[in-house]
Amino acid sequence: MDMENMTPRRPYLLRAFYDWLVDNDLTPHLVVDAMLPGVKVPMEFVSDGQIILNIAPMAVGNLELSNEAVSFSARFSGRPHSVIVPMYAVLAIYARENGAGTMFEPEAAYDTESAIYDDEHVSAEENTDDDVSPAVSPFAVVTETVDGDEPDDEPPRPRGRPSLRVVK
Protein backbone atom coordinates (compact mmCIF):
# COMPACT_ATOMS: atom_id res chain seq x y z
CA MET A 1 0.00 0.00 0.00
CA ASP A 2 1.29 3.46 -0.90
CA MET A 3 2.00 5.97 1.88
CA GLU A 4 -0.47 8.33 0.21
CA ASN A 5 -3.33 5.88 0.75
CA MET A 6 -2.56 5.20 4.41
CA THR A 7 -4.20 6.96 7.32
CA PRO A 8 -2.16 9.77 8.92
CA ARG A 9 0.36 8.81 11.60
CA ARG A 10 -0.11 11.87 13.79
CA PRO A 11 -3.09 10.71 15.92
CA TYR A 12 -1.42 7.37 16.66
CA LEU A 13 1.92 8.94 17.54
CA LEU A 14 0.19 11.61 19.64
CA ARG A 15 -1.67 8.99 21.70
CA ALA A 16 1.51 6.92 22.09
CA PHE A 17 3.61 9.89 23.25
CA TYR A 18 0.80 11.05 25.56
CA ASP A 19 0.59 7.62 27.23
CA TRP A 20 4.38 7.37 27.48
CA LEU A 21 4.68 10.81 29.12
CA VAL A 22 1.84 10.16 31.58
CA ASP A 23 3.19 6.69 32.44
CA ASN A 24 6.51 8.34 33.34
CA ASP A 25 4.78 10.91 35.60
CA LEU A 26 5.57 13.78 33.25
CA THR A 27 3.28 16.66 32.25
CA PRO A 28 2.31 16.47 28.55
CA HIS A 29 1.98 19.77 26.70
CA LEU A 30 0.71 20.31 23.15
CA VAL A 31 2.05 22.97 20.81
CA VAL A 32 -0.84 24.10 18.60
CA ASP A 33 -1.05 26.37 15.56
CA ALA A 34 -3.96 28.46 16.81
CA MET A 35 -4.42 30.35 13.54
CA LEU A 36 -5.59 27.36 11.50
CA PRO A 37 -9.31 27.01 10.80
CA GLY A 38 -11.29 24.84 13.19
CA VAL A 39 -9.04 25.51 16.19
CA LYS A 40 -11.09 26.51 19.23
CA VAL A 41 -8.83 27.83 22.01
CA PRO A 42 -8.93 30.94 24.21
CA MET A 43 -7.29 33.48 21.92
CA GLU A 44 -6.06 35.69 24.77
CA PHE A 45 -3.42 33.04 25.52
CA VAL A 46 -2.16 32.75 21.93
CA SER A 47 1.35 34.02 21.36
CA ASP A 48 2.94 34.29 17.91
CA GLY A 49 0.04 32.30 16.45
CA GLN A 50 0.67 29.36 18.76
CA ILE A 51 -0.62 28.18 22.11
CA ILE A 52 0.86 25.67 24.53
CA LEU A 53 -1.76 23.48 26.20
CA ASN A 54 -1.22 21.41 29.34
CA ILE A 55 -3.13 18.17 28.68
CA ALA A 56 -2.16 16.35 31.87
CA PRO A 57 -5.00 14.25 33.33
CA MET A 58 -5.23 16.56 36.37
CA ALA A 59 -5.38 19.72 34.20
CA VAL A 60 -8.16 18.77 31.78
CA GLY A 61 -11.53 17.09 31.79
CA ASN A 62 -13.13 14.86 29.17
CA LEU A 63 -9.90 14.53 27.19
CA GLU A 64 -10.48 12.86 23.84
CA LEU A 65 -7.58 12.08 21.51
CA SER A 66 -9.46 10.96 18.39
CA ASN A 67 -8.14 10.50 14.88
CA GLU A 68 -9.65 13.84 13.84
CA ALA A 69 -9.06 16.14 16.81
CA VAL A 70 -7.97 16.64 20.40
CA SER A 71 -10.81 17.93 22.56
CA PHE A 72 -11.17 18.64 26.26
CA SER A 73 -12.47 21.11 28.78
CA ALA A 74 -10.12 23.15 30.96
CA ARG A 75 -9.89 26.33 32.98
CA PHE A 76 -7.87 29.29 31.78
CA SER A 77 -7.40 31.99 34.41
CA GLY A 78 -10.24 30.39 36.36
CA ARG A 79 -12.74 30.46 33.48
CA PRO A 80 -13.93 27.18 31.93
CA HIS A 81 -13.34 26.68 28.22
CA SER A 82 -14.07 23.93 25.75
CA VAL A 83 -10.99 23.32 23.61
CA ILE A 84 -10.99 21.68 20.18
CA VAL A 85 -7.78 21.22 18.22
CA PRO A 86 -8.02 19.51 14.82
CA MET A 87 -5.22 17.01 14.38
CA TYR A 88 -3.69 19.06 11.54
CA ALA A 89 -3.13 21.95 13.99
CA VAL A 90 -1.10 19.86 16.50
CA LEU A 91 2.56 20.72 15.94
CA ALA A 92 4.27 18.91 18.83
CA ILE A 93 3.86 17.12 22.16
CA TYR A 94 6.50 17.36 24.87
CA ALA A 95 7.04 16.99 28.63
CA ARG A 96 7.21 20.23 30.59
CA GLU A 97 9.79 18.80 33.00
CA ASN A 98 12.47 17.70 30.52
CA GLY A 99 11.31 18.48 26.96
CA ALA A 100 10.97 14.81 25.97
CA GLY A 101 8.55 14.42 23.09
CA THR A 102 8.33 14.99 19.39
CA MET A 103 7.52 17.56 16.75
CA PHE A 104 5.19 16.27 14.04
CA GLU A 105 6.19 16.47 10.42
CA PRO A 106 3.70 17.74 7.83
CA GLU A 107 1.49 15.03 6.34
CA ALA A 108 -0.21 15.17 2.96
CA ALA A 109 -3.56 14.08 4.43
CA TYR A 110 -3.66 17.19 6.63
CA ASP A 111 -2.65 19.53 3.83
CA THR A 112 -5.73 18.53 1.83
CA GLU A 113 -8.06 18.49 4.88
CA SER A 114 -7.15 22.01 5.93
CA ALA A 115 -7.42 23.20 2.32
CA ILE A 116 -10.90 21.67 2.04
CA TYR A 117 -11.88 23.31 5.34
CA ASP A 118 -10.58 26.66 4.10
CA ASP A 119 -12.63 26.39 0.90
CA GLU A 120 -15.81 25.54 2.80
CA HIS A 121 -15.41 28.21 5.48
CA VAL A 122 -14.09 31.24 3.63
CA SER A 123 -13.99 34.25 5.89
CA ALA A 124 -15.82 37.41 4.83
CA GLU A 125 -12.94 39.50 6.14
CA GLU A 126 -9.75 39.75 4.18
CA ASN A 127 -6.41 39.56 5.91
CA THR A 128 -5.01 43.08 5.95
CA ASP A 129 -1.71 42.21 7.57
CA ASP A 130 1.09 43.16 5.24
CA ASP A 131 3.45 41.77 7.87
CA VAL A 132 4.44 38.21 7.23
CA SER A 133 6.35 36.80 10.14
CA PRO A 134 8.96 34.15 9.42
CA ALA A 135 8.14 30.58 10.37
CA VAL A 136 9.18 29.86 13.92
CA SER A 137 9.99 26.42 15.22
CA PRO A 138 7.42 25.32 17.82
CA PHE A 139 10.24 24.36 20.15
CA ALA A 140 11.63 27.89 20.06
CA VAL A 141 8.28 29.11 21.38
CA VAL A 142 8.13 26.28 23.91
CA THR A 143 11.49 27.25 25.33
CA GLU A 144 10.34 30.81 25.77
CA THR A 145 6.95 30.07 27.33
CA VAL A 146 7.61 27.08 29.58
CA ASP A 147 9.18 29.23 32.28
CA GLY A 148 6.83 32.13 31.62
CA ASP A 149 3.23 32.63 32.54
CA GLU A 150 1.28 29.51 31.75
CA PRO A 151 -2.50 29.63 31.92
CA ASP A 152 -2.61 26.51 34.10
CA ASP A 153 -0.44 27.92 36.92
CA GLU A 154 -2.02 28.19 40.34
CA PRO A 155 -2.99 31.69 41.46
CA PRO A 156 -0.79 33.30 44.13
CA ARG A 157 -1.71 32.54 47.72
CA PRO A 158 -3.52 35.31 49.58
CA ARG A 159 -1.51 37.17 52.20
CA GLY A 160 -2.50 38.11 55.72
CA ARG A 161 -4.59 36.25 58.24
CA PRO A 162 -7.12 33.75 56.95
CA SER A 163 -10.71 34.72 57.56
CA LEU A 164 -14.20 33.50 56.77
CA ARG A 165 -16.96 35.68 55.45
CA VAL A 166 -20.65 34.94 56.02
CA VAL A 167 -22.62 35.02 52.77
CA LYS A 168 -26.39 35.21 53.08
PDB file of C-alpha atoms in Angstrom:
ATOM      1  CA  MET A   1       0.000   0.000   0.000  1.00  0.00           C
ATOM      2  CA  ASP A   2       1.287   3.459  -0.895  1.00  0.00           C
ATOM      3  CA  MET A   3       1.999   5.974   1.875  1.00  0.00           C
ATOM      4  CA  GLU A   4      -0.466   8.334   0.208  1.00  0.00           C
ATOM      5  CA  ASN A   5      -3.331   5.881   0.753  1.00  0.00           C
ATOM      6  CA  MET A   6      -2.560   5.197   4.410  1.00  0.00           C
ATOM      7  CA  THR A   7      -4.204   6.964   7.322  1.00  0.00           C
ATOM      8  CA  PRO A   8      -2.158   9.770   8.920  1.00  0.00           C
ATOM      9  CA  ARG A   9       0.365   8.807  11.603  1.00  0.00           C
ATOM     10  CA  ARG A  10      -0.114  11.867  13.794  1.00  0.00           C
ATOM     11  CA  PRO A  11      -3.090  10.710  15.920  1.00  0.00           C
ATOM     12  CA  TYR A  12      -1.424   7.366  16.658  1.00  0.00           C
ATOM     13  CA  LEU A  13       1.915   8.944  17.544  1.00  0.00           C
ATOM     14  CA  LEU A  14       0.193  11.611  19.640  1.00  0.00           C
ATOM     15  CA  ARG A  15      -1.671   8.988  21.700  1.00  0.00           C
ATOM     16  CA  ALA A  16       1.510   6.924  22.091  1.00  0.00           C
ATOM     17  CA  PHE A  17       3.606   9.895  23.252  1.00  0.00           C
ATOM     18  CA  TYR A  18       0.803  11.052  25.560  1.00  0.00           C
ATOM     19  CA  ASP A  19       0.592   7.619  27.230  1.00  0.00           C
ATOM     20  CA  TRP A  20       4.381   7.373  27.485  1.00  0.00           C
ATOM     21  CA  LEU A  21       4.682  10.808  29.121  1.00  0.00           C
ATOM     22  CA  VAL A  22       1.840  10.160  31.584  1.00  0.00           C
ATOM     23  CA  ASP A  23       3.191   6.691  32.442  1.00  0.00           C
ATOM     24  CA  ASN A  24       6.505   8.343  33.337  1.00  0.00           C
ATOM     25  CA  ASP A  25       4.783  10.906  35.599  1.00  0.00           C
ATOM     26  CA  LEU A  26       5.566  13.784  33.255  1.00  0.00           C
ATOM     27  CA  THR A  27       3.278  16.664  32.246  1.00  0.00           C
ATOM     28  CA  PRO A  28       2.312  16.473  28.547  1.00  0.00           C
ATOM     29  CA  HIS A  29       1.985  19.774  26.699  1.00  0.00           C
ATOM     30  CA  LEU A  30       0.706  20.313  23.148  1.00  0.00           C
ATOM     31  CA  VAL A  31       2.047  22.966  20.811  1.00  0.00           C
ATOM     32  CA  VAL A  32      -0.836  24.104  18.603  1.00  0.00           C
ATOM     33  CA  ASP A  33      -1.049  26.374  15.565  1.00  0.00           C
ATOM     34  CA  ALA A  34      -3.957  28.464  16.814  1.00  0.00           C
ATOM     35  CA  MET A  35      -4.416  30.346  13.540  1.00  0.00           C
ATOM     36  CA  LEU A  36      -5.590  27.357  11.495  1.00  0.00           C
ATOM     37  CA  PRO A  37      -9.313  27.006  10.797  1.00  0.00           C
ATOM     38  CA  GLY A  38     -11.295  24.843  13.186  1.00  0.00           C
ATOM     39  CA  VAL A  39      -9.035  25.505  16.191  1.00  0.00           C
ATOM     40  CA  LYS A  40     -11.085  26.511  19.233  1.00  0.00           C
ATOM     41  CA  VAL A  41      -8.826  27.832  22.006  1.00  0.00           C
ATOM     42  CA  PRO A  42      -8.931  30.936  24.211  1.00  0.00           C
ATOM     43  CA  MET A  43      -7.288  33.483  21.920  1.00  0.00           C
ATOM     44  CA  GLU A  44      -6.056  35.695  24.767  1.00  0.00           C
ATOM     45  CA  PHE A  45      -3.422  33.035  25.524  1.00  0.00           C
ATOM     46  CA  VAL A  46      -2.164  32.745  21.931  1.00  0.00           C
ATOM     47  CA  SER A  47       1.353  34.022  21.363  1.00  0.00           C
ATOM     48  CA  ASP A  48       2.941  34.294  17.905  1.00  0.00           C
ATOM     49  CA  GLY A  49       0.041  32.303  16.446  1.00  0.00           C
ATOM     50  CA  GLN A  50       0.670  29.357  18.761  1.00  0.00           C
ATOM     51  CA  ILE A  51      -0.617  28.180  22.106  1.00  0.00           C
ATOM     52  CA  ILE A  52       0.863  25.672  24.531  1.00  0.00           C
ATOM     53  CA  LEU A  53      -1.756  23.482  26.203  1.00  0.00           C
ATOM     54  CA  ASN A  54      -1.222  21.413  29.336  1.00  0.00           C
ATOM     55  CA  ILE A  55      -3.130  18.171  28.676  1.00  0.00           C
ATOM     56  CA  ALA A  56      -2.159  16.345  31.866  1.00  0.00           C
ATOM     57  CA  PRO A  57      -5.004  14.253  33.328  1.00  0.00           C
ATOM     58  CA  MET A  58      -5.227  16.561  36.367  1.00  0.00           C
ATOM     59  CA  ALA A  59      -5.380  19.722  34.204  1.00  0.00           C
ATOM     60  CA  VAL A  60      -8.160  18.772  31.782  1.00  0.00           C
ATOM     61  CA  GLY A  61     -11.535  17.085  31.790  1.00  0.00           C
ATOM     62  CA  ASN A  62     -13.135  14.860  29.168  1.00  0.00           C
ATOM     63  CA  LEU A  63      -9.903  14.527  27.185  1.00  0.00           C
ATOM     64  CA  GLU A  64     -10.476  12.855  23.839  1.00  0.00           C
ATOM     65  CA  LEU A  65      -7.583  12.075  21.514  1.00  0.00           C
ATOM     66  CA  SER A  66      -9.462  10.961  18.392  1.00  0.00           C
ATOM     67  CA  ASN A  67      -8.135  10.500  14.877  1.00  0.00           C
ATOM     68  CA  GLU A  68      -9.646  13.841  13.845  1.00  0.00           C
ATOM     69  CA  ALA A  69      -9.063  16.141  16.812  1.00  0.00           C
ATOM     70  CA  VAL A  70      -7.974  16.644  20.402  1.00  0.00           C
ATOM     71  CA  SER A  71     -10.812  17.930  22.560  1.00  0.00           C
ATOM     72  CA  PHE A  72     -11.172  18.635  26.263  1.00  0.00           C
ATOM     73  CA  SER A  73     -12.466  21.112  28.778  1.00  0.00           C
ATOM     74  CA  ALA A  74     -10.122  23.149  30.957  1.00  0.00           C
ATOM     75  CA  ARG A  75      -9.885  26.328  32.984  1.00  0.00           C
ATOM     76  CA  PHE A  76      -7.871  29.286  31.777  1.00  0.00           C
ATOM     77  CA  SER A  77      -7.403  31.988  34.409  1.00  0.00           C
ATOM     78  CA  GLY A  78     -10.242  30.391  36.356  1.00  0.00           C
ATOM     79  CA  ARG A  79     -12.736  30.462  33.477  1.00  0.00           C
ATOM     80  CA  PRO A  80     -13.934  27.181  31.933  1.00  0.00           C
ATOM     81  CA  HIS A  81     -13.341  26.677  28.216  1.00  0.00           C
ATOM     82  CA  SER A  82     -14.067  23.928  25.753  1.00  0.00           C
ATOM     83  CA  VAL A  83     -10.989  23.322  23.606  1.00  0.00           C
ATOM     84  CA  ILE A  84     -10.991  21.682  20.178  1.00  0.00           C
ATOM     85  CA  VAL A  85      -7.781  21.220  18.219  1.00  0.00           C
ATOM     86  CA  PRO A  86      -8.022  19.515  14.817  1.00  0.00           C
ATOM     87  CA  MET A  87      -5.216  17.005  14.385  1.00  0.00           C
ATOM     88  CA  TYR A  88      -3.692  19.059  11.540  1.00  0.00           C
ATOM     89  CA  ALA A  89      -3.128  21.948  13.994  1.00  0.00           C
ATOM     90  CA  VAL A  90      -1.102  19.863  16.495  1.00  0.00           C
ATOM     91  CA  LEU A  91       2.556  20.723  15.944  1.00  0.00           C
ATOM     92  CA  ALA A  92       4.268  18.909  18.832  1.00  0.00           C
ATOM     93  CA  ILE A  93       3.864  17.124  22.157  1.00  0.00           C
ATOM     94  CA  TYR A  94       6.496  17.364  24.868  1.00  0.00           C
ATOM     95  CA  ALA A  95       7.041  16.988  28.626  1.00  0.00           C
ATOM     96  CA  ARG A  96       7.214  20.226  30.594  1.00  0.00           C
ATOM     97  CA  GLU A  97       9.794  18.803  32.997  1.00  0.00           C
ATOM     98  CA  ASN A  98      12.468  17.696  30.522  1.00  0.00           C
ATOM     99  CA  GLY A  99      11.315  18.478  26.961  1.00  0.00           C
ATOM    100  CA  ALA A 100      10.970  14.808  25.974  1.00  0.00           C
ATOM    101  CA  GLY A 101       8.553  14.423  23.091  1.00  0.00           C
ATOM    102  CA  THR A 102       8.327  14.993  19.388  1.00  0.00           C
ATOM    103  CA  MET A 103       7.525  17.556  16.755  1.00  0.00           C
ATOM    104  CA  PHE A 104       5.191  16.274  14.044  1.00  0.00           C
ATOM    105  CA  GLU A 105       6.191  16.465  10.421  1.00  0.00           C
ATOM    106  CA  PRO A 106       3.703  17.741   7.833  1.00  0.00           C
ATOM    107  CA  GLU A 107       1.494  15.034   6.342  1.00  0.00           C
ATOM    108  CA  ALA A 108      -0.209  15.175   2.961  1.00  0.00           C
ATOM    109  CA  ALA A 109      -3.559  14.085   4.433  1.00  0.00           C
ATOM    110  CA  TYR A 110      -3.662  17.190   6.628  1.00  0.00           C
ATOM    111  CA  ASP A 111      -2.654  19.526   3.829  1.00  0.00           C
ATOM    112  CA  THR A 112      -5.728  18.531   1.829  1.00  0.00           C
ATOM    113  CA  GLU A 113      -8.061  18.490   4.878  1.00  0.00           C
ATOM    114  CA  SER A 114      -7.147  22.009   5.935  1.00  0.00           C
ATOM    115  CA  ALA A 115      -7.421  23.204   2.319  1.00  0.00           C
ATOM    116  CA  ILE A 116     -10.900  21.670   2.043  1.00  0.00           C
ATOM    117  CA  TYR A 117     -11.883  23.306   5.335  1.00  0.00           C
ATOM    118  CA  ASP A 118     -10.582  26.661   4.096  1.00  0.00           C
ATOM    119  CA  ASP A 119     -12.631  26.386   0.895  1.00  0.00           C
ATOM    120  CA  GLU A 120     -15.814  25.544   2.799  1.00  0.00           C
ATOM    121  CA  HIS A 121     -15.408  28.207   5.476  1.00  0.00           C
ATOM    122  CA  VAL A 122     -14.092  31.237   3.630  1.00  0.00           C
ATOM    123  CA  SER A 123     -13.988  34.251   5.886  1.00  0.00           C
ATOM    124  CA  ALA A 124     -15.819  37.414   4.831  1.00  0.00           C
ATOM    125  CA  GLU A 125     -12.945  39.497   6.136  1.00  0.00           C
ATOM    126  CA  GLU A 126      -9.754  39.745   4.181  1.00  0.00           C
ATOM    127  CA  ASN A 127      -6.411  39.560   5.909  1.00  0.00           C
ATOM    128  CA  THR A 128      -5.012  43.079   5.946  1.00  0.00           C
ATOM    129  CA  ASP A 129      -1.713  42.211   7.574  1.00  0.00           C
ATOM    130  CA  ASP A 130       1.095  43.158   5.244  1.00  0.00           C
ATOM    131  CA  ASP A 131       3.450  41.773   7.870  1.00  0.00           C
ATOM    132  CA  VAL A 132       4.441  38.208   7.225  1.00  0.00           C
ATOM    133  CA  SER A 133       6.352  36.795  10.143  1.00  0.00           C
ATOM    134  CA  PRO A 134       8.957  34.150   9.420  1.00  0.00           C
ATOM    135  CA  ALA A 135       8.144  30.581  10.368  1.00  0.00           C
ATOM    136  CA  VAL A 136       9.181  29.857  13.922  1.00  0.00           C
ATOM    137  CA  SER A 137       9.990  26.424  15.220  1.00  0.00           C
ATOM    138  CA  PRO A 138       7.417  25.321  17.818  1.00  0.00           C
ATOM    139  CA  PHE A 139      10.237  24.364  20.148  1.00  0.00           C
ATOM    140  CA  ALA A 140      11.629  27.889  20.060  1.00  0.00           C
ATOM    141  CA  VAL A 141       8.283  29.110  21.383  1.00  0.00           C
ATOM    142  CA  VAL A 142       8.134  26.279  23.913  1.00  0.00           C
ATOM    143  CA  THR A 143      11.486  27.246  25.329  1.00  0.00           C
ATOM    144  CA  GLU A 144      10.335  30.812  25.765  1.00  0.00           C
ATOM    145  CA  THR A 145       6.947  30.071  27.330  1.00  0.00           C
ATOM    146  CA  VAL A 146       7.609  27.082  29.584  1.00  0.00           C
ATOM    147  CA  ASP A 147       9.184  29.227  32.277  1.00  0.00           C
ATOM    148  CA  GLY A 148       6.829  32.131  31.623  1.00  0.00           C
ATOM    149  CA  ASP A 149       3.229  32.634  32.545  1.00  0.00           C
ATOM    150  CA  GLU A 150       1.279  29.509  31.748  1.00  0.00           C
ATOM    151  CA  PRO A 151      -2.501  29.627  31.917  1.00  0.00           C
ATOM    152  CA  ASP A 152      -2.613  26.511  34.104  1.00  0.00           C
ATOM    153  CA  ASP A 153      -0.442  27.924  36.921  1.00  0.00           C
ATOM    154  CA  GLU A 154      -2.020  28.188  40.341  1.00  0.00           C
ATOM    155  CA  PRO A 155      -2.987  31.691  41.464  1.00  0.00           C
ATOM    156  CA  PRO A 156      -0.790  33.298  44.126  1.00  0.00           C
ATOM    157  CA  ARG A 157      -1.714  32.539  47.722  1.00  0.00           C
ATOM    158  CA  PRO A 158      -3.517  35.306  49.583  1.00  0.00           C
ATOM    159  CA  ARG A 159      -1.511  37.175  52.198  1.00  0.00           C
ATOM    160  CA  GLY A 160      -2.501  38.115  55.717  1.00  0.00           C
ATOM    161  CA  ARG A 161      -4.586  36.254  58.242  1.00  0.00           C
ATOM    162  CA  PRO A 162      -7.122  33.755  56.952  1.00  0.00           C
ATOM    163  CA  SER A 163     -10.713  34.720  57.563  1.00  0.00           C
ATOM    164  CA  LEU A 164     -14.204  33.501  56.768  1.00  0.00           C
ATOM    165  CA  ARG A 165     -16.962  35.676  55.455  1.00  0.00           C
ATOM    166  CA  VAL A 166     -20.651  34.935  56.020  1.00  0.00           C
ATOM    167  CA  VAL A 167     -22.616  35.018  52.768  1.00  0.00           C
ATOM    168  CA  LYS A 168     -26.392  35.205  53.079  1.00  0.00           C
TER     169      LYS A 168
END
